[in-house]
Coordinates of C-alpha atoms (C1' of nucleotides) in Angstrom, one line a residue:
Chain W
X3 CA 120.7 -68.3 120.0
X4 CA 123.6 -69.3 117.9
X5 CA 123.5 -69.6 114.2
X6 CA 122.0 -71.8 111.9
X7 CA 123.5 -75.1 110.7
X8 CA 126.1 -74.5 107.9
X9 CA 124.3 -76.8 105.4
X10 CA 121.2 -79.1 105.1
X11 CA 123.3 -82.4 104.3
X12 CA 120.2 -83.8 102.6
X13 CA 120.0 -83.4 98.8
X14 CA 123.3 -82.5 98.6
X15 CA 125.9 -83.5 96.5
X16 CA 128.9 -85.5 97.3
X17 CA 131.7 -87.0 95.3
X18 CA 134.3 -85.7 92.6
X19 CA 133.7 -82.3 91.3
X20 CA 132.4 -81.6 88.0
X21 CA 134.0 -78.9 85.2
X22 CA 130.8 -77.0 85.7
X23 CA 130.6 -77.0 89.5
X24 CA 134.3 -75.8 89.2
X25 CA 133.6 -72.9 87.0
X26 CA 130.6 -72.0 89.3
X27 CA 132.8 -72.0 92.5
X28 CA 135.5 -70.1 90.5
X29 CA 133.6 -67.4 89.3
X30 CA 131.7 -66.8 92.2
X31 CA 134.8 -66.6 94.4
X32 CA 136.3 -64.3 91.8
X33 CA 133.7 -61.9 92.2
X34 CA 132.5 -62.2 95.8
X35 CA 135.7 -63.6 97.4
X36 CA 135.8 -66.7 99.2
X37 CA 134.2 -65.7 102.5
X38 CA 131.0 -67.1 104.2
X39 CA 131.2 -70.9 102.9
X40 CA 127.8 -71.3 104.4
X41 CA 125.8 -69.1 102.0
X42 CA 128.3 -69.6 99.2
X43 CA 126.9 -72.7 97.8
X44 CA 123.5 -71.3 97.6
X45 CA 124.6 -68.0 96.1
X46 CA 126.9 -70.0 93.6
X47 CA 124.1 -72.0 92.5
X48 CA 125.8 -75.2 93.8
X49 CA 124.3 -78.3 95.2
X50 CA 127.1 -78.7 97.7
X51 CA 127.7 -78.2 101.2
X52 CA 129.9 -75.3 101.9
X53 CA 132.5 -77.3 103.6
X54 CA 133.1 -79.0 100.5
X55 CA 133.3 -76.0 98.6
X56 CA 135.8 -74.5 100.9
X57 CA 137.9 -77.7 100.8
X58 CA 137.6 -77.9 96.7
X59 CA 138.7 -74.2 96.6
X60 CA 141.6 -74.2 99.1
X61 CA 142.8 -77.9 98.0
X62 CA 142.3 -77.5 94.2
X63 CA 140.7 -74.4 92.8
X64 CA 142.8 -71.8 94.2
X65 CA 144.9 -70.0 91.6
X66 CA 148.1 -69.7 93.4
X67 CA 148.2 -73.6 94.0
X68 CA 151.5 -75.0 92.6
X69 CA 150.9 -78.3 90.7
X70 CA 153.1 -81.0 89.9
X71 CA 156.0 -82.8 91.3
X72 CA 157.4 -82.0 94.7
X73 CA 160.9 -80.4 94.2
X74 CA 163.8 -81.9 96.0
X75 CA 164.1 -78.7 98.0
X76 CA 160.4 -78.8 99.1
X77 CA 160.8 -82.5 99.9
X78 CA 163.8 -81.7 102.4
X79 CA 161.8 -78.8 103.6
X80 CA 159.0 -81.1 104.5
X81 CA 161.0 -83.7 106.1
X82 CA 162.7 -81.3 108.5
X83 CA 159.7 -79.5 109.4
X84 CA 158.1 -82.9 110.2
X85 CA 160.9 -83.8 112.4
X86 CA 160.1 -80.8 114.4
X87 CA 156.5 -80.3 114.2
X88 CA 154.9 -83.5 113.5
X89 CA 151.7 -83.9 111.7
X90 CA 151.1 -80.0 111.6
X91 CA 150.1 -80.3 107.9
X92 CA 148.6 -76.8 107.7
X93 CA 151.8 -75.2 109.5
X94 CA 154.1 -77.1 107.0
X95 CA 152.1 -76.0 104.2
X96 CA 152.4 -72.6 105.4
X97 CA 156.3 -72.8 104.7
X98 CA 155.6 -74.2 101.4
X99 CA 154.2 -71.5 99.0
X100 CA 151.5 -73.0 96.6
X101 CA 151.2 -76.2 98.3
X102 CA 148.2 -77.2 100.4
X103 CA 148.3 -79.1 103.6
X104 CA 146.1 -81.8 102.0
X105 CA 148.6 -82.1 99.2
X106 CA 151.7 -82.4 101.4
X107 CA 149.9 -84.9 103.8
X108 CA 149.2 -86.9 100.7
X109 CA 152.8 -86.7 99.4
X110 CA 154.1 -87.4 102.9
X111 CA 151.8 -90.7 103.4
X112 CA 152.5 -92.1 99.7
X113 CA 156.2 -90.9 99.2
X114 CA 158.2 -89.7 101.8
X115 CA 157.0 -92.0 104.8
X116 CA 157.3 -95.3 102.5
X117 CA 161.0 -94.0 101.6
X118 CA 161.9 -93.3 105.4
X119 CA 160.9 -96.8 106.3
X120 CA 162.7 -98.3 103.5
X121 CA 165.8 -96.3 104.5
X122 CA 165.1 -97.4 107.9
X123 CA 164.1 -94.1 109.5
X124 CA 161.1 -94.1 111.7
X125 CA 158.9 -91.5 110.0
X126 CA 157.2 -90.7 113.3
X127 CA 160.3 -89.9 115.5
X128 CA 162.7 -89.4 112.5
X129 CA 165.1 -91.6 114.3
X130 CA 167.1 -94.2 112.7
X131 CA 165.7 -97.9 113.4
X132 CA 167.7 -100.9 114.5
X133 CA 165.5 -103.4 113.4
X134 CA 167.9 -105.4 111.2
X135 CA 170.5 -105.2 113.8
X136 CA 168.4 -106.2 116.7
X137 CA 167.2 -108.9 114.6
X138 CA 170.6 -109.9 113.8
X139 CA 171.5 -110.0 117.1
X140 CA 168.6 -112.4 118.0
X141 CA 169.6 -114.6 115.4
X142 CA 172.9 -114.5 116.3
X143 CA 172.7 -115.5 119.7
X144 CA 170.1 -118.0 118.8
X145 CA 172.4 -119.4 116.1
X146 CA 176.0 -119.4 117.6
X147 CA 175.4 -119.5 121.5
X148 CA 175.8 -122.8 123.2
X149 CA 173.3 -121.6 125.8
X150 CA 169.7 -122.3 124.6
X151 CA 168.0 -118.9 124.1
X152 CA 164.7 -119.3 125.5
X153 CA 161.9 -118.9 122.5
X154 CA 160.3 -116.7 125.2
X155 CA 162.9 -114.1 124.8
X156 CA 161.6 -113.9 120.9
X157 CA 157.9 -114.0 121.6
X158 CA 158.6 -111.3 124.4
X159 CA 159.7 -109.2 121.4
X160 CA 157.0 -110.0 119.2
X161 CA 155.1 -106.6 119.7
X162 CA 157.7 -104.7 118.1
X163 CA 158.8 -107.4 115.7
X164 CA 157.6 -107.9 112.1
X165 CA 155.5 -111.3 112.3
X166 CA 157.4 -112.6 109.3
X167 CA 160.7 -111.9 110.8
X168 CA 159.6 -113.3 114.1
X169 CA 158.2 -116.3 112.6
X170 CA 161.5 -117.1 110.7
X171 CA 163.7 -116.5 114.0
X172 CA 161.3 -118.9 115.6
X173 CA 161.5 -121.4 112.9
X174 CA 165.2 -121.0 113.2
X175 CA 165.4 -121.4 116.8
X176 CA 163.3 -124.7 116.6
X177 CA 165.2 -126.2 114.1
X178 CA 168.3 -125.3 115.7
X179 CA 166.9 -127.0 118.9
X180 CA 166.5 -130.3 116.9
X181 CA 169.3 -130.3 114.8
X182 CA 171.9 -127.8 114.1
X183 CA 172.4 -129.4 110.4
X184 CA 168.9 -128.7 109.5
X185 CA 169.4 -125.0 110.3
X186 CA 172.2 -124.8 107.5
X187 CA 169.9 -126.7 105.2
X188 CA 167.0 -124.1 105.8
X189 CA 169.3 -121.2 105.6
X190 CA 170.7 -122.3 102.2
X191 CA 167.5 -123.4 100.9
X192 CA 166.1 -120.1 101.7
X193 CA 169.0 -118.0 100.7
X194 CA 169.4 -116.6 104.2
X195 CA 173.1 -117.1 104.3
X196 CA 175.2 -115.6 101.9
X197 CA 177.9 -117.7 101.3
X198 CA 180.0 -115.3 99.5
X199 CA 180.3 -113.2 102.4
X200 CA 180.5 -115.8 105.2
X201 CA 179.8 -119.5 104.2
X202 CA 177.4 -121.2 107.2
X203 CA 178.9 -124.2 109.1
X204 CA 178.1 -126.3 111.6
X205 CA 181.4 -125.3 113.2
X206 CA 180.3 -122.0 113.4
X207 CA 177.1 -122.5 114.6
X208 CA 178.3 -124.7 117.3
X209 CA 181.1 -122.7 118.3
X210 CA 181.5 -122.5 122.0
X211 CA 182.4 -119.3 123.7
X212 CA 181.0 -116.9 121.1
X213 CA 178.4 -115.1 122.9
X214 CA 180.9 -114.1 125.7
X215 CA 184.1 -113.7 123.7
X216 CA 183.0 -113.1 120.1
X217 CA 180.4 -110.7 119.6
X218 CA 181.5 -107.1 119.6
X219 CA 179.4 -104.8 121.8
X220 CA 177.9 -102.8 118.8
X221 CA 176.8 -105.8 117.1
X222 CA 177.6 -104.3 113.9
X223 CA 180.6 -106.7 113.5
X224 CA 180.3 -110.1 115.0
X225 CA 183.7 -111.3 114.8
X226 CA 184.7 -115.1 115.5
X227 CA 187.5 -115.3 117.7
X228 CA 189.3 -118.5 116.2
X229 CA 188.4 -117.7 112.7
X230 CA 189.4 -115.4 109.9
X231 CA 185.9 -115.0 109.0
X232 CA 183.5 -112.1 110.3
X233 CA 179.9 -112.4 110.5
X234 CA 178.7 -109.0 109.9
X235 CA 175.4 -107.7 110.7
X236 CA 175.2 -106.4 107.1
X237 CA 175.5 -110.4 106.3
X238 CA 172.4 -111.0 108.0
X239 CA 170.4 -108.0 107.3
X240 CA 171.3 -108.7 103.5
X241 CA 169.8 -111.8 104.0
X242 CA 166.3 -110.7 105.0
X243 CA 166.2 -107.5 102.9
X244 CA 167.0 -109.5 99.7
X245 CA 164.0 -111.6 100.5
X246 CA 161.2 -110.4 98.1
X247 CA 158.2 -109.5 99.9
X248 CA 160.3 -109.0 103.2
X249 CA 158.8 -105.8 104.5
X250 CA 161.1 -103.6 106.8
X251 CA 159.7 -104.3 110.4
X252 CA 159.1 -101.6 112.8
X253 CA 161.3 -102.4 116.2
X254 CA 162.1 -100.2 118.8
X255 CA 163.4 -96.7 118.4
X256 CA 167.0 -96.0 119.9
X257 CA 166.8 -93.0 122.2
X258 CA 170.4 -92.4 122.0
X259 CA 170.1 -92.1 118.2
X260 CA 168.8 -88.8 117.2
X261 CA 169.3 -85.8 114.8
X262 CA 172.4 -83.8 115.7
X263 CA 172.5 -80.2 115.2
X264 CA 175.9 -78.9 114.6
X265 CA 177.0 -75.2 114.4
X266 CA 176.2 -74.8 111.0
X267 CA 172.5 -75.5 111.5
X268 CA 173.0 -79.1 109.8
X269 CA 170.8 -81.9 111.1
X270 CA 172.5 -85.3 110.8
X271 CA 172.0 -88.9 111.6
X272 CA 175.3 -89.3 113.3
X273 CA 174.7 -93.1 114.3
X274 CA 172.9 -94.1 111.2
X275 CA 175.1 -92.4 108.6
X276 CA 178.3 -93.9 110.3
X277 CA 177.0 -97.2 110.0
X278 CA 176.9 -97.8 106.1
X279 CA 180.1 -96.2 105.8
X280 CA 181.8 -98.1 108.6
X281 CA 180.0 -101.3 107.4
X282 CA 181.7 -103.8 105.2
X283 CA 179.0 -103.1 102.7
X284 CA 179.6 -100.0 100.9
X285 CA 176.7 -97.6 100.6
X286 CA 176.4 -97.6 97.1
X287 CA 176.7 -101.3 96.7
X288 CA 173.6 -103.1 95.4
X289 CA 173.1 -104.6 99.0
X290 CA 171.8 -103.5 102.4
X291 CA 170.1 -100.1 101.8
X292 CA 170.5 -99.4 98.1
X293 CA 169.0 -102.5 97.1
X294 CA 165.7 -101.1 98.2
X295 CA 165.9 -98.1 96.4
X296 CA 164.3 -98.4 92.8
X297 CA 164.5 -95.1 91.3
X298 CA 167.1 -92.2 91.1
X299 CA 164.8 -90.2 93.3
X300 CA 165.4 -93.0 96.2
X301 CA 168.8 -92.8 95.8
X302 CA 169.2 -89.0 95.8
X303 CA 166.6 -89.0 98.7
X304 CA 168.3 -91.8 100.5
X305 CA 171.6 -89.9 100.5
X306 CA 170.1 -86.6 101.6
X307 CA 168.1 -88.2 104.6
X308 CA 171.3 -88.0 106.7
X309 CA 172.3 -84.4 105.9
X310 CA 170.4 -81.8 105.2
X311 CA 170.4 -77.9 105.9
X312 CA 167.6 -75.7 107.5
X313 CA 167.0 -72.7 105.1
X314 CA 168.1 -69.7 106.2
X315 CA 165.5 -67.6 107.9
X316 CA 163.7 -70.9 109.0
X317 CA 163.5 -70.3 112.6
X318 CA 162.1 -73.3 114.5
X319 CA 161.1 -71.2 117.4
X320 CA 158.4 -69.8 115.1
X321 CA 156.6 -72.9 115.1
X322 CA 156.6 -73.6 119.1
Chain X
dA169 C1' 143.6 -110.2 77.4
dA170 C1' 141.6 -110.1 81.6
dG171 C1' 141.5 -110.0 86.6
dA172 C1' 144.0 -108.9 90.7
dT173 C1' 146.5 -106.3 93.3
dC174 C1' 149.0 -101.6 94.0
dT175 C1' 149.4 -96.7 94.1
dG176 C1' 148.3 -91.9 94.4
dC177 C1' 145.1 -88.6 95.3
dA178 C1' 140.5 -85.9 95.7
dA179 C1' 137.3 -85.8 98.8
dC180 C1' 135.2 -86.8 102.9
dC181 C1' 134.5 -87.1 108.0
dG182 C1' 134.7 -86.2 112.9
dC183 C1' 136.8 -83.6 116.2
dA184 C1' 138.7 -79.1 118.2
dT185 C1' 138.6 -74.4 118.7
dA186 C1' 137.2 -69.8 117.5
dC187 C1' 133.3 -67.1 117.1
dC188 C1' 129.0 -65.3 117.4
dA189 C1' 124.1 -64.3 119.3
Chain T
dA294 C1' 128.2 -67.1 130.7
dT295 C1' 126.3 -70.5 127.5
dG296 C1' 125.2 -73.0 123.7
dG297 C1' 125.1 -73.6 118.9
dT298 C1' 127.7 -72.6 114.4
dA299 C1' 131.7 -71.9 111.1
dT300 C1' 136.1 -72.9 110.4
dG301 C1' 140.2 -75.3 110.2
dC302 C1' 142.5 -79.6 110.7
dG303 C1' 144.3 -84.3 110.6
dG304 C1' 142.9 -89.2 109.7
dT305 C1' 140.6 -92.0 106.8
dT306 C1' 138.1 -93.7 102.6
dG307 C1' 137.0 -94.6 97.8
dC308 C1' 137.9 -94.3 93.3
dA309 C1' 140.6 -94.4 89.0
dG310 C1' 144.7 -95.4 86.9
dA311 C1' 148.8 -98.2 86.7
dT312 C1' 151.2 -102.2 87.4
dC313 C1' 151.3 -107.1 87.9
dT314 C1' 150.2 -112.0 87.3

DNA sequence: AAGATCTGCAACCGCATACCA
DNA sequence: ATGGTATGCGGTTGCAGATCT
């Protein structure tokens, strides 16, 4: 009953393929076609498992494989499809002629995923992340409220806060409780307070009633009722983003911030797209987002992240 | 210049499902 | 119907080259 095992792993070669092996496999498949991977290695004179041969052929030797950098259009397509399909690399590959699932998977993990993270997009949900705003909120409350914020509130957020940033928040909180002036010293020493945007003063930190009166509900603009100065969220986020070796933390998702699909089948991140433009920090300034983009590619991709079109003829329902 | 660290990618591994005897 | 194999897929690893210190 059943079939014989696909291959006996004993004595079979593993690791990188040699030119000679590639040649043997290619020649054999050109003559006999790619079927029956179990018997293929023996027939082709290869000391390899059939699985290994299939992988080598489909991911590397196949003549229709496109090599080289992914084009902008390909990248867009991958992002679109991934937002709908998730990690269905083979299905995504089916929409990108000449690209293999392995190649797309690698490209996603090494390029696109990092880029999305860097730009504040959750690569799993494709929803904008409010990490910085949430942290700003926590710190804002910590620094500016007269009521003592219980450290457990911060610790409770530990499951989704970047440990580095949480540690920073805790440090500032404890300093504040000991001596508000030491907070200023700490912020200035660590360049966490951008004096050009808003000077940190003890008056500001100790200002009364800010929590009740001062903060706008969306936390994008933390205004001081008795001051001309506005402590913006970008001021705080700048402080963190500007720190070398500060990684982008993963916080909670925002369910109300998702793609919207307009009549022209344009996906857009409404919430996030509006944030940079309405923010005091311009999109193309060197702060906030753009200072994380090290290459032209990053910049180009960043701008495209917030609006892209689904190619004509691409029916999402095909994949469902 | 050399060692450490980072990055990109080919290849492997294990699982799920289709297929077959 | 059952159980074993073949194939396909996604996650992960390991290595080589690039970059940093």
